[in-house]
PDB file of C-alpha atoms and ligand atoms in Angstrom:
ATOM      1  CA  MET A 732      -0.025  -0.016   0.052  1.00 68.00           C
ATOM      2  CA  ARG A 733       2.733   2.499   1.131  1.00 78.00           C
ATOM      3  CA  GLU A 734       4.703   1.369  -1.905  1.00 80.00           C
ATOM      4  CA  LYS A 735       1.974   2.171  -3.998  1.00 81.00           C
ATOM      5  CA  LEU A 736       1.611   5.496  -2.483  1.00 82.00           C
ATOM      6  CA  LEU A 737       5.069   6.804  -3.122  1.00 84.00           C
ATOM      7  CA  GLU A 738       5.113   5.661  -6.590  1.00 82.00           C
ATOM      8  CA  ARG A 739       2.409   7.571  -7.603  1.00 79.00           C
ATOM      9  CA  ILE A 740       3.978  10.685  -5.394  1.00 79.00           C
ATOM     10  CA  GLU A 741       6.742  10.115  -7.714  1.00 78.00           C
ATOM     11  CA  ALA A 742       4.781   9.956 -10.451  1.00 76.00           C
ATOM     12  CA  MET A 743       2.778  13.139  -9.763  1.00 72.00           C
ATOM     13  CA  GLY A 744       6.077  15.167  -9.540  1.00 69.00           C
ATOM     14  CA  ASP A 745       7.581  13.928 -12.886  1.00 67.00           C
ATOM     15  CA  MET A 746       4.269  14.569 -14.510  1.00 64.00           C
ATOM     16  CA  HIS A 747       4.008  17.750 -13.226  1.00 60.00           C
ATOM     17  CA  LEU A 748       0.292  17.497 -13.135  1.00 59.00           C
ATOM     18  CA  SER A 749      -2.102  20.054 -11.448  1.00 57.00           C
ATOM     19  CA  THR A 750      -5.765  19.087 -10.401  1.00 59.00           C
ATOM     20  CA  ASN A 751      -7.508  22.668 -10.445  1.00 70.00           C
ATOM     21  CA  THR A 752      -6.785  26.298 -11.943  1.00 88.00           C
ATOM     22  CA  ASP A 753      -6.930  27.823  -8.474  1.00 92.00           C
ATOM     23  CA  THR A 754      -3.950  27.050  -6.551  1.00 95.00           C
ATOM     24  CA  PRO A 755      -5.111  24.406  -3.510  1.00 93.00           C
ATOM     25  CA  LEU A 756      -5.071  26.568  -0.809  1.00 95.00           C
ATOM     26  CA  ARG A 757      -6.530  25.769   2.889  1.00 95.00           C
ATOM     27  CA  LYS A 758      -9.377  27.530   4.129  1.00 95.00           C
ATOM     28  CA  ASP A 759      -7.095  28.926   6.968  1.00 96.00           C
ATOM     29  CA  ALA A 760      -4.545  29.523   4.953  1.00 96.00           C
ATOM     30  CA  PHE A 761      -3.986  32.966   6.010  1.00 96.00           C
ATOM     31  CA  ASP A 762      -5.049  33.026   9.877  1.00 97.00           C
ATOM     32  CA  LYS A 763      -1.743  33.313  11.181  1.00 97.00           C
ATOM     33  CA  SER A 764       0.444  36.417  10.976  1.00 97.00           C
ATOM     34  CA  ASP A 765       3.686  36.448   8.643  1.00 98.00           C
ATOM     35  CA  THR A 766       5.589  36.649  11.374  1.00 98.00           C
ATOM     36  CA  GLU A 767       3.844  33.780  13.575  1.00 98.00           C
ATOM     37  CA  LYS A 768       4.442  31.435  10.022  1.00 98.00           C
ATOM     38  CA  ILE A 769       8.474  32.428  10.171  1.00 98.00           C
ATOM     39  CA  GLU A 770       8.855  31.338  13.535  1.00 98.00           C
ATOM     40  CA  ASN A 771       6.952  28.372  12.493  1.00 98.00           C
ATOM     41  CA  ILE A 772       8.590  27.215   9.929  1.00 98.00           C
ATOM     42  CA  GLN A 773      11.719  28.328  11.364  1.00 98.00           C
ATOM     43  CA  LEU A 774      11.120  25.732  14.175  1.00 98.00           C
ATOM     44  CA  HIS A 775       9.936  22.901  10.914  1.00 98.00           C
ATOM     45  CA  PHE A 776      13.127  23.532   8.548  1.00 98.00           C
ATOM     46  CA  ARG A 777      15.420  23.495  12.025  1.00 98.00           C
ATOM     47  CA  LYS A 778      14.076  19.799  12.713  1.00 98.00           C
ATOM     48  CA  ILE A 779      14.808  18.878   8.972  1.00 98.00           C
ATOM     49  CA  MET A 780      18.219  20.214   9.014  1.00 98.00           C
ATOM     50  CA  GLU A 781      18.977  18.435  12.121  1.00 98.00           C
ATOM     51  CA  GLU A 782      17.483  15.012  10.742  1.00 98.00           C
ATOM     52  CA  LEU A 783      19.709  15.642   7.204  1.00 98.00           C
ATOM     53  CA  GLY A 784      22.622  15.574  10.414  1.00 98.00           C
ATOM     54  CA  LEU A 785      23.229  19.074  10.471  1.00 98.00           C
ATOM     55  CA  ASP A 786      25.426  20.571  13.454  1.00 98.00           C
ATOM     56  CA  LEU A 787      22.931  24.168  13.841  1.00 98.00           C
ATOM     57  CA  THR A 788      25.303  25.130  16.708  1.00 97.00           C
ATOM     58  CA  ASP A 789      27.719  26.105  13.857  1.00 97.00           C
ATOM     59  CA  ASP A 790      28.056  29.878  12.944  1.00 96.00           C
ATOM     60  CA  SER A 791      27.501  29.338   9.743  1.00 97.00           C
ATOM     61  CA  LEU A 792      24.055  27.081   9.798  1.00 98.00           C
ATOM     62  CA  SER A 793      22.516  28.556  13.102  1.00 97.00           C
ATOM     63  CA  GLY A 794      20.619  31.391  11.131  1.00 98.00           C
ATOM     64  CA  THR A 795      19.816  28.865   8.329  1.00 98.00           C
ATOM     65  CA  PRO A 796      16.108  28.227   9.645  1.00 98.00           C
ATOM     66  CA  TYR A 797      15.155  31.554  10.484  1.00 98.00           C
ATOM     67  CA  ARG A 798      16.381  32.787   6.354  1.00 98.00           C
ATOM     68  CA  VAL A 799      14.648  29.946   4.809  1.00 98.00           C
ATOM     69  CA  ALA A 800      11.302  30.676   6.740  1.00 98.00           C
ATOM     70  CA  LYS A 801      11.358  34.597   5.914  1.00 98.00           C
ATOM     71  CA  MET A 802      12.441  33.623   2.620  1.00 98.00           C
ATOM     72  CA  TYR A 803       9.382  31.125   2.185  1.00 98.00           C
ATOM     73  CA  VAL A 804       6.768  34.012   3.896  1.00 98.00           C
ATOM     74  CA  LYS A 805       8.476  37.165   2.571  1.00 98.00           C
ATOM     75  CA  GLU A 806       9.725  36.403  -0.566  1.00 98.00           C
ATOM     76  CA  LEU A 807       9.378  33.041  -3.087  1.00 98.00           C
ATOM     77  CA  PHE A 808       5.825  32.333  -1.824  1.00 98.00           C
ATOM     78  CA  TYR A 809       4.892  35.921  -1.113  1.00 98.00           C
ATOM     79  CA  GLY A 810       2.521  35.551  -3.973  1.00 98.00           C
ATOM     80  CA  LEU A 811       0.263  32.945  -1.998  1.00 98.00           C
ATOM     81  CA  ASN A 812      -1.270  35.766   0.149  1.00 97.00           C
ATOM     82  CA  PRO A 813      -4.327  37.699  -1.818  1.00 95.00           C
ATOM     83  CA  LYS A 814      -3.515  40.587   0.037  1.00 96.00           C
ATOM     84  CA  ASN A 815      -0.152  41.045  -1.733  1.00 97.00           C
ATOM     85  CA  LYS A 816      -1.741  40.986  -5.779  1.00 96.00           C
ATOM     86  CA  PRO A 817      -1.371  43.781  -7.509  1.00 96.00           C
ATOM     87  CA  LYS A 818      -4.604  46.086  -8.546  1.00 94.00           C
ATOM     88  CA  LEU A 819      -5.169  45.154 -11.794  1.00 93.00           C
ATOM     89  CA  SER A 820      -6.948  49.021 -12.529  1.00 89.00           C
ATOM     90  CA  SER A 821      -7.935  49.841 -16.431  1.00 92.00           C
ATOM     91  CA  PHE A 822      -8.149  52.464 -18.225  1.00 93.00           C
ATOM     92  CA  GLU A 823     -10.502  53.462 -21.120  1.00 94.00           C
ATOM     93  CA  ASN A 824      -9.140  52.379 -24.468  1.00 93.00           C
ATOM     94  CA  LYS A 825      -9.518  56.401 -25.251  1.00 92.00           C
ATOM     95  CA  TYR A 826      -7.044  56.314 -28.444  1.00 88.00           C
ATOM     96  CA  GLY A 827      -8.812  53.407 -29.772  1.00 90.00           C
ATOM     97  CA  TYR A 828      -6.150  50.908 -29.924  1.00 91.00           C
ATOM     98  CA  GLY A 829      -7.513  47.573 -31.770  1.00 91.00           C
ATOM     99  CA  LYS A 830      -4.358  45.613 -31.985  1.00 95.00           C
ATOM    100  CA  MET A 831      -1.621  43.991 -30.372  1.00 96.00           C
ATOM    101  CA  LEU A 832       0.464  44.759 -27.412  1.00 96.00           C
ATOM    102  CA  ILE A 833       3.407  42.402 -26.513  1.00 97.00           C
ATOM    103  CA  GLU A 834       4.992  42.295 -22.889  1.00 97.00           C
ATOM    104  CA  SER A 835       7.910  39.970 -23.515  1.00 96.00           C
ATOM    105  CA  ASN A 836      10.582  38.410 -21.967  1.00 96.00           C
ATOM    106  CA  ILE A 837       9.275  39.003 -18.649  1.00 97.00           C
ATOM    107  CA  THR A 838      11.294  37.573 -15.934  1.00 97.00           C
ATOM    108  CA  ILE A 839       9.842  33.755 -14.439  1.00 97.00           C
ATOM    109  CA  ASP A 840      11.083  33.103 -10.976  1.00 97.00           C
ATOM    110  CA  SER A 841       9.058  30.925  -9.326  1.00 98.00           C
ATOM    111  CA  ALA A 842       9.395  26.824  -7.627  1.00 98.00           C
ATOM    112  CA  CYS A 843       7.498  23.729  -8.440  1.00 96.00           C
ATOM    113  CA  GLU A 844       5.323  22.909  -6.278  1.00 96.00           C
ATOM    114  CA  HIS A 845       6.241  18.964  -6.251  1.00 94.00           C
ATOM    115  CA  HIS A 846      10.249  19.554  -5.520  1.00 95.00           C
ATOM    116  CA  PHE A 847       9.557  22.880  -3.945  1.00 96.00           C
ATOM    117  CA  LEU A 848      12.534  23.557  -6.592  1.00 96.00           C
ATOM    118  CA  PRO A 849      13.449  26.534  -8.728  1.00 97.00           C
ATOM    119  CA  ILE A 850      11.877  27.221 -11.658  1.00 97.00           C
ATOM    120  CA  THR A 851      13.446  29.804 -14.139  1.00 97.00           C
ATOM    121  CA  GLY A 852      12.683  31.571 -17.516  1.00 97.00           C
ATOM    122  CA  PHE A 853      10.657  34.455 -19.233  1.00 97.00           C
ATOM    123  CA  ALA A 854       6.967  35.005 -19.938  1.00 98.00           C
ATOM    124  CA  HIS A 855       5.640  36.650 -22.842  1.00 98.00           C
ATOM    125  CA  VAL A 856       2.189  38.265 -22.783  1.00 98.00           C
ATOM    126  CA  ALA A 857      -0.054  39.870 -24.989  1.00 98.00           C
ATOM    127  CA  TYR A 858      -3.471  41.421 -25.670  1.00 98.00           C
ATOM    128  CA  ILE A 859      -5.677  42.683 -28.188  1.00 97.00           C
ATOM    129  CA  PRO A 860      -7.867  45.641 -26.325  1.00 96.00           C
ATOM    130  CA  ASN A 861     -11.721  46.337 -26.658  1.00 93.00           C
ATOM    131  CA  GLU A 862     -13.038  48.909 -24.526  1.00 94.00           C
ATOM    132  CA  ARG A 863     -10.133  48.384 -21.777  1.00 94.00           C
ATOM    133  CA  VAL A 864      -6.316  48.869 -21.435  1.00 95.00           C
ATOM    134  CA  ILE A 865      -3.845  48.183 -18.336  1.00 95.00           C
ATOM    135  CA  GLY A 866      -0.814  49.943 -17.289  1.00 92.00           C
ATOM    136  CA  LEU A 867       2.313  47.412 -18.743  1.00 91.00           C
ATOM    137  CA  SER A 868       3.739  47.364 -15.322  1.00 95.00           C
ATOM    138  CA  LYS A 869       0.141  45.656 -14.326  1.00 96.00           C
ATOM    139  CA  ILE A 870       0.977  42.927 -16.854  1.00 97.00           C
ATOM    140  CA  ASN A 871       5.097  42.246 -15.141  1.00 97.00           C
ATOM    141  CA  ARG A 872       3.311  42.530 -11.513  1.00 98.00           C
ATOM    142  CA  LEU A 873       0.811  39.951 -12.347  1.00 98.00           C
ATOM    143  CA  VAL A 874       3.510  37.591 -13.778  1.00 98.00           C
ATOM    144  CA  ASP A 875       5.841  37.990 -10.497  1.00 98.00           C
ATOM    145  CA  TYR A 876       2.324  37.453  -8.218  1.00 98.00           C
ATOM    146  CA  TYR A 877       1.459  34.451  -9.216  1.00 98.00           C
ATOM    147  CA  SER A 878       5.257  33.098  -9.924  1.00 98.00           C
ATOM    148  CA  HIS A 879       6.062  33.615  -6.349  1.00 98.00           C
ATOM    149  CA  ARG A 880       3.511  30.649  -5.098  1.00 98.00           C
ATOM    150  CA  PRO A 881       4.744  27.047  -5.352  1.00 98.00           C
ATOM    151  CA  GLN A 882       3.557  26.563  -8.833  1.00 97.00           C
ATOM    152  CA  VAL A 883       2.859  24.271 -11.859  1.00 95.00           C
ATOM    153  CA  GLN A 884       3.667  25.999 -15.136  1.00 96.00           C
ATOM    154  CA  GLU A 885       0.463  25.040 -16.906  1.00 95.00           C
ATOM    155  CA  ARG A 886      -1.424  26.739 -14.017  1.00 96.00           C
ATOM    156  CA  LEU A 887       0.792  29.345 -13.951  1.00 97.00           C
ATOM    157  CA  CYS A 888      -0.219  30.306 -17.462  1.00 97.00           C
ATOM    158  CA  LEU A 889      -3.567  29.991 -16.692  1.00 96.00           C
ATOM    159  CA  GLN A 890      -3.808  31.779 -13.604  1.00 97.00           C
ATOM    160  CA  ILE A 891      -2.505  34.944 -15.886  1.00 97.00           C
ATOM    161  CA  MET A 892      -4.197  34.549 -18.487  1.00 97.00           C
ATOM    162  CA  LYS A 893      -7.773  34.795 -16.497  1.00 96.00           C
ATOM    163  CA  ASP A 894      -7.116  37.388 -14.400  1.00 96.00           C
ATOM    164  CA  LEU A 895      -6.004  39.493 -17.447  1.00 97.00           C
ATOM    165  CA  GLN A 896      -9.020  38.501 -19.470  1.00 96.00           C
ATOM    166  CA  GLU A 897     -11.093  39.797 -16.374  1.00 95.00           C
ATOM    167  CA  ALA A 898      -9.580  43.114 -16.031  1.00 95.00           C
ATOM    168  CA  LEU A 899      -9.315  43.802 -19.451  1.00 96.00           C
ATOM    169  CA  ASP A 900     -12.971  42.267 -20.078  1.00 96.00           C
ATOM    170  CA  THR A 901     -11.864  40.950 -23.114  1.00 97.00           C
ATOM    171  CA  LYS A 902     -10.690  36.796 -23.845  1.00 97.00           C
ATOM    172  CA  ASN A 903      -8.146  38.310 -26.439  1.00 98.00           C
ATOM    173  CA  VAL A 904      -5.259  36.946 -23.959  1.00 98.00           C
ATOM    174  CA  ILE A 905      -2.147  34.999 -24.837  1.00 98.00           C
ATOM    175  CA  VAL A 906       0.026  33.984 -22.039  1.00 98.00           C
ATOM    176  CA  MET A 907       3.099  32.101 -23.259  1.00 98.00           C
ATOM    177  CA  ILE A 908       5.770  31.007 -20.801  1.00 97.00           C
ATOM    178  CA  SER A 909       9.408  29.075 -21.289  1.00 96.00           C
ATOM    179  CA  SER A 910      11.382  28.531 -18.424  1.00 96.00           C
ATOM    180  CA  ARG A 911      13.972  25.771 -17.234  1.00 96.00           C
ATOM    181  CA  HIS A 912      12.832  23.397 -13.921  1.00 94.00           C
ATOM    182  CA  LEU A 913      15.747  22.758 -12.051  1.00 94.00           C
ATOM    183  CA  CYS A 914      13.873  19.403 -10.735  1.00 91.00           C
ATOM    184  CA  VAL A 915      14.250  18.176 -14.265  1.00 89.00           C
ATOM    185  CA  SER A 916      18.125  19.787 -14.436  1.00 89.00           C
ATOM    186  CA  SER A 917      19.421  18.700 -11.588  1.00 87.00           C
ATOM    187  CA  ARG A 918      17.488  15.718 -10.519  1.00 88.00           C
ATOM    188  CA  GLY A 919      15.733  12.435 -11.932  1.00 87.00           C
ATOM    189  CA  ILE A 920      16.422  12.705 -15.700  1.00 86.00           C
ATOM    190  CA  LYS A 921      19.377  15.647 -15.201  1.00 90.00           C
ATOM    191  CA  ASP A 922      18.394  17.175 -18.399  1.00 89.00           C
ATOM    192  CA  LYS A 923      20.912  20.579 -18.150  1.00 87.00           C
ATOM    193  CA  SER A 924      19.393  22.105 -21.628  1.00 89.00           C
ATOM    194  CA  SER A 925      15.627  21.354 -21.961  1.00 91.00           C
ATOM    195  CA  TYR A 926      12.821  24.013 -21.895  1.00 92.00           C
ATOM    196  CA  THR A 927       9.152  23.796 -20.822  1.00 94.00           C
ATOM    197  CA  THR A 928       7.089  26.148 -23.226  1.00 95.00           C
ATOM    198  CA  THR A 929       3.086  26.261 -21.873  1.00 96.00           C
ATOM    199  CA  LEU A 930       0.675  28.276 -23.980  1.00 96.00           C
ATOM    200  CA  GLU A 931      -2.769  29.402 -23.369  1.00 97.00           C
ATOM    201  CA  TYR A 932      -4.788  31.640 -24.617  1.00 97.00           C
ATOM    202  CA  GLY A 933      -8.609  32.661 -25.882  1.00 97.00           C
ATOM    203  CA  GLY A 934     -10.331  34.777 -28.375  1.00 98.00           C
ATOM    204  CA  GLU A 935      -8.305  36.122 -31.145  1.00 98.00           C
ATOM    205  CA  PHE A 936      -6.069  34.095 -30.558  1.00 98.00           C
ATOM    206  CA  ASN A 937      -7.556  31.078 -31.022  1.00 98.00           C
ATOM    207  CA  LYS A 938      -6.971  31.910 -35.074  1.00 98.00           C
ATOM    208  CA  VAL A 939      -3.611  30.497 -35.812  1.00 97.00           C
ATOM    209  CA  GLU A 940      -2.960  33.769 -38.196  1.00 98.00           C
ATOM    210  CA  VAL A 941      -3.719  36.310 -34.992  1.00 98.00           C
ATOM    211  CA  ARG A 942      -1.057  33.445 -32.566  1.00 97.00           C
ATOM    212  CA  ASN A 943       1.373  33.513 -35.389  1.00 97.00           C
ATOM    213  CA  GLU A 944       1.486  36.896 -35.368  1.00 97.00           C
ATOM    214  CA  PHE A 945       2.126  36.999 -31.740  1.00 97.00           C
ATOM    215  CA  LEU A 946       5.042  33.895 -31.953  1.00 96.00           C
ATOM    216  CA  ASN A 947       6.745  35.547 -34.574  1.00 96.00           C
ATOM    217  CA  SER A 948       7.283  39.231 -32.998  1.00 94.00           C
ATOM    218  CA  VAL A 949       7.863  37.237 -29.956  1.00 93.00           C
ATOM    219  CA  LYS A 950      10.813  35.114 -31.863  1.00 88.00           C
ATOM    220  CA  GLN A 951      11.982  38.591 -33.243  1.00 79.00           C
ATOM    221  CA  GLU A 952      13.228  39.524 -30.181  1.00 67.00           C
ATOM    222  CA  PHE A 953      15.528  36.859 -29.701  1.00 63.00           C
ATOM    223  CA  GLU A 954      16.979  36.994 -33.179  1.00 62.00           C
TER     224      GLU A 954
HETATM  225 ZN1   ZN B2070       9.013  19.605  -9.998  1.00 87.94          ZN
END
């Protein structure tokens, strides 16, 4: 029984399956303050290090549980907490711009939820406005916010797209992410050169010629 369960856990990590568009969160996810969370994670991480056999009386290691706990709550996973979500205020499309707007090479600094190892790469996002437009940096901020959670790349793509579709009041949004997963390059298959690319789109981007316009433009950036 236990063997089967462990097998399933490994397979889930390798296939990068995700179960839902929403990050699975507990109901009490944010009942505790950040300070309480840091206190608790610090204690647990200390246990992990001790179990690995590390001597935490050593000057170099003694502060590590606190540093890791603070990094998890305040930096790497700040995007779990909805209170940190950027406000996506949109504006009336006064100039009547009706073509594609592309924001490319947005940095992805994320972590895979199956191994808690870094995912690094780039997001390329585009939309074709209807009545509403959005400040450019808001797209970068939204990508940053959703990246800073334990993630699955497919879900990250969807979460960014859905929020932009809502804020812009149009389905005409495309999100492409190309990234490297440390869990693929440094463990398991240990492939150092492969990239994972995911693409989610709606509305006008369902048309192959519109999608190609986006893909060609993004490609040029790299030439
Ligand atoms: Zn992984």
